[in-house]
Amino acid sequence: MERPRHQGMTKNTYMRWRLPLVCLLWEAAMIILFGVFVHFGPEADAHWEEEKHEMNITSDIENDFYFRYPSFQDVHVMIFVGFGFLMTFLKRYGFGAVGFNFLLAAFGIQWALLMQGWFHSFQNGKILIGVENLINADFCVGSVCIAFGAILGKSSPIQLLIMTLFQVTLFAVNEYILLNLLHVKDAGGSMTIHTFGAYFGLTVTRFLYRPNLEQSKDKEGSVYHSDLFAMIGTLYLWMYWPSFNSAISEHGDAQHRAAINTYCSLAACVLTTMAFSSMLQKKGKLDMVHIQNATLAGGVAVGTSAEMMLTPYGSLIVGFICGIVSTVGYVYLTPILESKLHIQDTCGIHNLHGMPGLIGGIVGAITAAAATEDVYGKEGFIKAFDFTGSYKTRTPSMQGGFQAAGIVVSLLMAFAGGTLVGAILKLPVWGDAADENCFEDDIYWEVPEDDESDAYHMHNPDKAASP
Amino acid sequence: MERPRHQGMTKNTYMRWRLPLVCLLWEAAMIILFGVFVHFGPEADAHWEEEKHEMNITSDIENDFYFRYPSFQDVHVMIFVGFGFLMTFLKRYGFGAVGFNFLLAAFGIQWALLMQGWFHSFQNGKILIGVENLINADFCVGSVCIAFGAILGKSSPIQLLIMTLFQVTLFAVNEYILLNLLHVKDAGGSMTIHTFGAYFGLTVTRFLYRPNLEQSKDKEGSVYHSDLFAMIGTLYLWMYWPSFNSAISEHGDAQHRAAINTYCSLAACVLTTMAFSSMLQKKGKLDMVHIQNATLAGGVAVGTSAEMMLTPYGSLIVGFICGIVSTVGYVYLTPILESKLHIQDTCGIHNLHGMPGLIGGIVGAITAAAATEDVYGKEGFIKAFDFTGSYKTRTPSMQGGFQAAGIVVSLLMAFAGGTLVGAILKLPVWGDAADENCFEDDIYWEVPEDDESDAYHMHNPDKAASP
Amino acid sequence: MERPRHQGMTKNTYMRWRLPLVCLLWEAAMIILFGVFVHFGPEADAHWEEEKHEMNITSDIENDFYFRYPSFQDVHVMIFVGFGFLMTFLKRYGFGAVGFNFLLAAFGIQWALLMQGWFHSFQNGKILIGVENLINADFCVGSVCIAFGAILGKSSPIQLLIMTLFQVTLFAVNEYILLNLLHVKDAGGSMTIHTFGAYFGLTVTRFLYRPNLEQSKDKEGSVYHSDLFAMIGTLYLWMYWPSFNSAISEHGDAQHRAAINTYCSLAACVLTTMAFSSMLQKKGKLDMVHIQNATLAGGVAVGTSAEMMLTPYGSLIVGFICGIVSTVGYVYLTPILESKLHIQDTCGIHNLHGMPGLIGGIVGAITAAAATEDVYGKEGFIKAFDFTGSYKTRTPSMQGGFQAAGIVVSLLMAFAGGTLVGAILKLPVWGDAADENCFEDDIYWEVPEDDESDAYHMHNPDKAASP
């Protein structure tokens, strides 16, 4: 009760003019830029009726919409419900977790449509969009949601919007370098989404280091029902991850294969997570933090290789390893990162996205380097790695090398970008909370005054007196 | 503790014979009517194997099932989880919100299959149904779920079933007038679903005005976790709205386009909702009521125009405006509606469905009136507005006029229908709760006696003594 | 406070070495077996590019992935979120419900891929898998989730893993007998999944009878929010059941028809459940237990016949009956099963899966026996029942007889298998909890120490003093 509020008094978390100004100006900017640049792609444009004739397309079902829309919706759920609810585990930060994730993702997808559009769908001064662009925009925002996990509970909505603006921009640049310049395959984004997102977020949180954060430690835990809310996020991420890793793969066997590999990897990951969660706890009890997070590492780690001929067997091995690495990370590495490196990683994204993302990049490089025409078939081999045009002469081992280079580039971009953004967010004008008010919705949200137990007591008058 | 229960004593909320009777008789009626009328449409009938040969269909994938089933499932989730959980924000009405929504929707979809079937799928004395009918039935019930939002917590399950019976009937009539007589386009239902549903519900709640409702004001709020449950509803509505608005559009580019437009509108809407939520609150804090509801207005408002060439840019503008209109409505209009017009609108459907629905109708009329062969392509133009047969000579500006007429018709039907139903529901025989027992599950549900804090205390014996 | 803990002291629930050992060894076994046997099926293999040419497949959309993947994802959600959250109704067993379901299903799908693969997808020493195998693996695990419902709260994670190992094995054998030897149709699994799963689980729980379970009775109930969590499970099962019953049906009209029939049956079931829930309670109030469970019985009971020409009308009748049977079962049968037959059925799976499963088998037999070429069309008739090859001469009435035999075989397999597994699980080495510690997460999980009401009080300091 006599908690010292003095420091909080000195921090101005009043959002009334700052937040609306940012939201409205930026949305106005989006409208202008969309007006200038964004048009429907051929398959979403009413001219498609004529295009079909010209291109001898005999059925509407050939529209890319039917190949990708179901996967798109699954990815959409992962971004908004998956990431949003995964972060509701904190006892008093559920509104912030779901609500700020909603805000940053809604802004981020618009900006990503533009940034990725300029790099990948730009024709005659127009960005032409279709369902694949929507998926890619969601993917891009996924990397911001990951970074959000590191600074969850410690940052203002304005900081999150600024981070989103920069991170989406840098994501698109990094993605362009990897996919177009290095001609790297990364359909499920082990490198572009997870590695980049995680190390970007960790660098940012390093810059925002709060030495007195232990003043909020009492709120940095879960309660019983907040852990169940978080499991909604976990399960939707886990279940829909096969859609995530297959969403933008080539039509046909590649999408099919990516879904199967991811399914297998995730299944294996659950068992090793459970095993190590129990093994590393003195009383042998399972820890919800591990179940909520480490079970997903298998999906991260086949992000690059899922559409390749990784095989179900290889996927199980990857999942097996990542469940262990991730759980061990939560138990041993996270405390060290905080105490030694001053990296305060609220959700443990280093364990869920950082290390598994790196593993995913490496697995992808090895799988690519090991590819043979025998395994893929002559045509399948060329199609799988797009060894056409100027890449006609590239060999699997060269491809493996470029894949490895992609990991390094992603890491460098993450550190450089994180440094830039961390430095900006450190400016004392963005309205973040004082150290003792972290992990607390009350700072930015109207929180219902009535508490639950009162509601129950009201309902059962006799109970109110007894306890 | 000494709350006066006298009025409650006079109201008979005993459901034991009334509710089962209505449920069983009505379900029996459904069985008889289905037996007489409902048959599988050609694509769901086992004769399709032969039909394929006759119609030279070479692949099973041409079955409408594969064009629409994924969207159907998303719409299904919106009706049952989306609307159901959106209304769980009340601290003591979660069972009623989810459970009664479940009940009325399960009945409504059956009755809608019949009513819409008679109007649209009737051939040789048979209603032929397929996946598109399932979607339309869900849509129809959506308008009832909307109206339920206005009387949430104040009505008995029997009243809800009666409202469903009438509203579905009138919905089908209104839909027939709009789609068949006026030849209006309204794939996402801004007019038929949202405008009609909202003003219908508002008229009903006006009739059921409770002058002493403030006796239940202590229960008309949320608690922390009920707000998180409601966010599940919000997010599923928000994420799947692109499926909603594209579910019954023409195959190919129209479905593709409708999904993109809706995606854009919804994204913009989130930012202006957040901006105005913070701006209109003295302390600049965000209000969960706005986030839960106004963020969805952008989806409502492109319901008519999403399948047209609204463009992503136009969609952003619509979303931008609707986030503002809806949030301002919650802050300023809802209290006025209650105090001046005696319209008690529990969920604020006027802000989420009423005004955005009207805007959606207007945007649709303008977009239709502005259509040109240049923008749509010659064939696309005819296909988009179905300017064939007796509508061959209709011009875009005429179409715009008919669209506008559709708004007026929907409003008139809503007021007339709401008046009829409101008057019926006012009869004192349906078992609604007394004013001081509104927003309280205990009236109609077995509520677990054990309260949560007891459960926790039991678990931690030392804690039980301390607080 | 002075609860006697002595018995608990004698039971060793320490999991630290046993659980990790089982998880790691079994997962290692999976890796080895997958390495030896599992390969991508032709449509998921990179050679498909060449296969397409050979088989004259002109479009990637003909890949089975596009026919089944959306349904697969819905089934996946049913297994992990549907079953997982349905069982969170217990006030203090939410972690166990969701978490153990996650564990057993993640292991089960791997083992099912192998077991079902050996029986159905085995070619030249290889198991060839595709999306249909993933669906079937999920289906198989569904029967384990059902059995888990009977022993929920009373078993250790090791017991659950052992049960999964055996039950998946026996499921595959039973499925082989039904589908391959008896040539029975059971696309939605009324017999193979529900009847088998339920009576298997009931036999197991009979063996694990705990005479002193009433010591845990205070925890065998729900609290307000746990009932809402359970409704998430209920609704996802209810909404996606049309996908479940149509997921592995023949392409085209059969999938389409199965979805429609299931949709209808489930809708009817809700109304009779509500009717009987209110009717059978003295005060006429609705009981969440019934709403959470009996509303789903309609989906179970059309599992066999949904892909047949059951007609929407027939589906309504089946749903009508099953809502009643299931609700009556909860009220009258469950207590009798416990007191007379010593079957302690935590979730009432006998009412949700047992009886409706049997009804489903019978309805399937009747529908098959009543099939005529007139109703199905000449080609449709042959296709629907696969009356080709050695089954060319089978008549509908013969098929009906074989269907009925399938029910009997499933029951016998369930009793025999349940006896075997029940006897094994009774060994006192698996770490199950003492009678007074059942339905309590604290035994196997790290449970957050802070209770919710404390969190709230911390937040509102003035409140903390008052109650």
Coordinates of C-alpha atoms in Angstrom, one line a residue, chain B residues 14-17 19-24 26-28 30-32 34-36 38-40 42-50 52-53 59-61 63-66 69-70 72-74 76-78 80-81 85 88 90-95 98-100 102-103 106-107 109-110 113 129-135 137-138 157 161 223-226 229 232 236 240 441-453 455-461 463-464 467, chain C residues 1 3 5 61-63 66-68 70-71 74 91-92 218-219 222-229 231-232 234-236 238-244 246 250-257 259-261 263-264 266-272 274-276 278-288 291 295-296 306 308-313 316-317 320 324 373-381 383-384 440 442 447-454 456-457 464 467:
Chain B
Y14 CA -39.7 -19.7 -14.5
M15 CA -38.9 -21.3 -17.8
R16 CA -39.5 -25.0 -17.1
W17 CA -42.5 -25.5 -19.3
L19 CA -39.0 -22.8 -22.9
P20 CA -39.0 -26.6 -23.6
L21 CA -42.4 -26.3 -25.2
V22 CA -41.3 -23.6 -27.6
C23 CA -38.1 -25.4 -28.4
L24 CA -39.6 -28.8 -29.0
W26 CA -40.7 -25.3 -33.2
E27 CA -38.0 -27.9 -33.8
A28 CA -40.8 -30.4 -34.7
M30 CA -38.7 -27.5 -38.7
I31 CA -38.6 -31.2 -39.2
I32 CA -41.9 -31.3 -40.9
F34 CA -37.7 -29.7 -44.0
G35 CA -39.3 -33.0 -44.8
V36 CA -41.7 -31.4 -47.2
V38 CA -35.7 -29.2 -48.4
H39 CA -33.6 -31.3 -50.7
F40 CA -29.9 -31.3 -51.6
P42 CA -27.4 -30.5 -57.5
E43 CA -23.8 -30.1 -56.3
A44 CA -24.6 -31.8 -53.0
D45 CA -26.7 -34.6 -54.4
A46 CA -25.4 -38.0 -55.2
H47 CA -26.7 -37.5 -58.8
W48 CA -23.9 -34.9 -59.3
E49 CA -21.7 -37.7 -60.6
E50 CA -24.1 -37.9 -63.6
K52 CA -21.0 -33.6 -64.1
H53 CA -21.0 -35.6 -67.3
S59 CA -13.1 -31.9 -62.1
D60 CA -14.6 -32.3 -58.7
I61 CA -12.9 -29.1 -57.7
N63 CA -18.1 -28.0 -57.1
D64 CA -19.2 -24.8 -55.4
F65 CA -18.2 -26.4 -52.1
Y66 CA -14.5 -25.7 -52.8
Y69 CA -16.6 -23.7 -47.8
P70 CA -13.6 -22.1 -46.2
F72 CA -18.5 -20.5 -44.8
Q73 CA -16.6 -21.8 -41.9
D74 CA -15.2 -18.4 -41.1
H76 CA -19.9 -19.7 -39.0
V77 CA -17.2 -18.8 -36.4
M78 CA -18.2 -15.2 -36.6
F80 CA -21.3 -18.4 -32.9
V81 CA -17.9 -17.4 -31.4
F85 CA -18.1 -13.9 -27.1
T88 CA -19.5 -11.8 -22.8
L90 CA -20.8 -8.2 -19.0
K91 CA -19.4 -9.4 -15.7
R92 CA -22.4 -11.7 -14.9
Y93 CA -24.0 -12.4 -18.2
G94 CA -21.4 -14.6 -20.0
F95 CA -23.6 -17.7 -20.0
V98 CA -22.8 -17.2 -25.4
G99 CA -25.7 -19.6 -24.6
F100 CA -28.7 -17.6 -25.8
F102 CA -26.1 -20.2 -29.5
L103 CA -29.8 -21.0 -29.1
A106 CA -29.2 -22.6 -34.0
F107 CA -32.9 -22.1 -34.5
I109 CA -30.3 -20.9 -39.4
Q110 CA -33.0 -23.6 -39.8
L113 CA -32.8 -22.0 -44.8
I129 CA -29.7 -26.2 -50.7
G130 CA -26.0 -26.1 -51.0
V131 CA -23.1 -24.4 -49.2
E132 CA -24.2 -20.9 -50.4
N133 CA -27.5 -21.5 -48.6
L134 CA -25.7 -22.3 -45.4
I135 CA -23.8 -19.0 -45.7
A137 CA -28.6 -18.7 -43.4
D138 CA -25.7 -17.7 -41.2
P157 CA -34.8 -16.9 -24.1
L161 CA -36.7 -17.1 -30.0
V223 CA -14.6 -7.2 -15.1
Y224 CA -11.1 -7.7 -16.2
H225 CA -11.4 -11.2 -17.5
S226 CA -14.8 -10.7 -19.1
F229 CA -13.3 -13.0 -23.3
I232 CA -12.0 -13.2 -28.4
Y236 CA -12.6 -13.4 -34.6
Y240 CA -12.8 -13.2 -40.5
D441 CA -27.2 -15.1 -15.4
D442 CA -28.6 -16.5 -12.2
I443 CA -32.1 -15.9 -13.5
Y444 CA -32.0 -18.4 -16.3
W445 CA -28.9 -20.5 -15.6
E446 CA -27.5 -22.8 -13.0
V447 CA -24.6 -20.8 -11.9
P448 CA -21.7 -22.6 -10.1
E449 CA -22.1 -21.9 -6.4
D450 CA -18.5 -22.0 -5.6
D451 CA -16.9 -18.7 -6.3
E452 CA -13.5 -18.4 -7.8
S453 CA -11.8 -16.7 -4.9
A455 CA -11.4 -22.0 -5.1
Y456 CA -8.1 -20.2 -4.9
H457 CA -8.3 -19.9 -1.1
M458 CA -9.0 -23.5 -0.8
H459 CA -5.9 -24.1 -2.7
N460 CA -3.7 -21.8 -0.7
P461 CA -4.9 -22.3 2.9
K463 CA -3.8 -17.0 2.0
A464 CA -7.4 -17.5 3.1
P467 CA -6.5 -10.6 3.3
Chain C
M1 CA -7.4 -26.6 6.4
R3 CA -7.7 -31.9 5.4
R5 CA -3.2 -35.5 3.5
I61 CA -5.4 -27.2 -57.9
E62 CA -6.1 -30.9 -58.5
N63 CA -3.7 -31.7 -55.7
Y66 CA -6.7 -28.1 -52.0
F67 CA -9.6 -30.5 -51.5
R68 CA -8.9 -31.3 -47.9
P70 CA -9.2 -26.4 -45.0
S71 CA -11.1 -29.3 -43.5
D74 CA -10.8 -27.3 -38.8
K91 CA -12.2 -25.1 -11.6
R92 CA -8.7 -26.3 -10.8
D218 CA -15.3 -30.0 -3.9
K219 CA -13.0 -29.7 -6.9
S222 CA -16.8 -25.5 -12.3
V223 CA -16.5 -21.8 -11.6
Y224 CA -18.0 -19.0 -13.6
H225 CA -15.0 -18.4 -15.9
S226 CA -14.0 -22.0 -16.3
D227 CA -17.5 -22.6 -17.8
L228 CA -16.8 -19.9 -20.3
F229 CA -13.5 -21.4 -21.2
M231 CA -17.7 -23.0 -24.1
I232 CA -14.8 -22.1 -26.4
T234 CA -17.8 -26.5 -27.2
L235 CA -18.4 -23.9 -29.9
Y236 CA -15.3 -24.9 -31.9
W238 CA -19.9 -27.5 -32.9
M239 CA -18.9 -25.1 -35.6
Y240 CA -16.2 -27.3 -37.2
W241 CA -18.1 -30.6 -37.0
P242 CA -19.3 -30.3 -40.6
S243 CA -15.6 -30.2 -41.5
F244 CA -15.0 -33.2 -39.4
S246 CA -16.8 -34.3 -44.5
E250 CA -15.1 -38.5 -51.6
H251 CA -14.3 -35.3 -53.5
G252 CA -17.3 -33.3 -54.8
D253 CA -20.9 -34.0 -53.8
A254 CA -20.0 -36.3 -50.9
Q255 CA -18.0 -33.7 -49.0
H256 CA -20.6 -31.1 -49.8
R257 CA -23.5 -33.3 -48.6
A259 CA -21.2 -30.8 -44.4
I260 CA -24.9 -30.0 -44.9
N261 CA -26.2 -33.0 -43.1
Y263 CA -24.9 -28.6 -40.0
C264 CA -28.6 -29.5 -39.9
L266 CA -26.2 -30.0 -34.9
A267 CA -28.7 -27.1 -35.2
A268 CA -31.6 -29.4 -34.2
C269 CA -29.6 -30.8 -31.4
V270 CA -29.1 -27.4 -29.7
L271 CA -32.9 -26.9 -29.4
T272 CA -33.7 -30.2 -27.8
M274 CA -31.9 -26.6 -24.3
A275 CA -35.5 -27.9 -23.9
F276 CA -34.6 -30.9 -21.9
S278 CA -34.6 -26.7 -18.6
M279 CA -37.3 -29.3 -18.3
L280 CA -35.3 -31.7 -16.2
Q281 CA -34.2 -29.1 -13.7
K282 CA -36.7 -28.2 -10.9
K283 CA -36.3 -24.5 -11.2
G284 CA -36.3 -24.7 -15.0
K285 CA -32.8 -23.3 -15.3
L286 CA -30.4 -24.2 -18.0
D287 CA -27.3 -26.2 -17.0
M288 CA -24.0 -25.4 -18.6
I291 CA -25.1 -26.9 -23.2
T295 CA -25.4 -29.8 -28.1
L296 CA -22.6 -31.8 -29.8
A306 CA -23.5 -37.7 -43.1
M308 CA -24.9 -40.6 -47.5
M309 CA -28.2 -39.3 -48.8
L310 CA -29.5 -38.9 -45.2
T311 CA -31.2 -35.7 -46.3
P312 CA -31.4 -32.5 -44.3
Y313 CA -34.8 -33.7 -42.9
L316 CA -32.8 -32.9 -38.2
I317 CA -34.5 -35.9 -36.8
F320 CA -33.5 -33.9 -32.4
I324 CA -32.7 -35.5 -25.8
E373 CA -30.2 -46.3 -57.3
D374 CA -33.1 -44.0 -57.7
V375 CA -32.0 -41.8 -54.8
Y376 CA -28.3 -41.9 -55.5
G377 CA -28.3 -42.2 -59.3
K378 CA -26.6 -45.2 -60.9
E379 CA -23.0 -43.9 -60.7
G380 CA -23.6 -42.1 -57.5
F381 CA -24.8 -45.3 -55.9
K383 CA -19.4 -44.3 -55.8
A384 CA -21.1 -43.7 -52.5
E440 CA -6.2 -30.6 -9.0
D442 CA -1.1 -28.5 -8.4
V447 CA 0.5 -23.2 -10.4
P448 CA 0.9 -19.4 -10.0
E449 CA 1.1 -18.7 -6.3
D450 CA -0.6 -15.4 -6.6
D451 CA -4.3 -15.7 -6.6
E452 CA -6.4 -13.5 -8.8
S453 CA -8.2 -11.7 -6.0
D454 CA -4.9 -10.7 -4.6
Y456 CA -7.0 -7.3 -8.0
H457 CA -6.6 -6.1 -4.5
A464 CA -8.1 -4.9 -0.1
P467 CA -14.2 -7.6 2.4

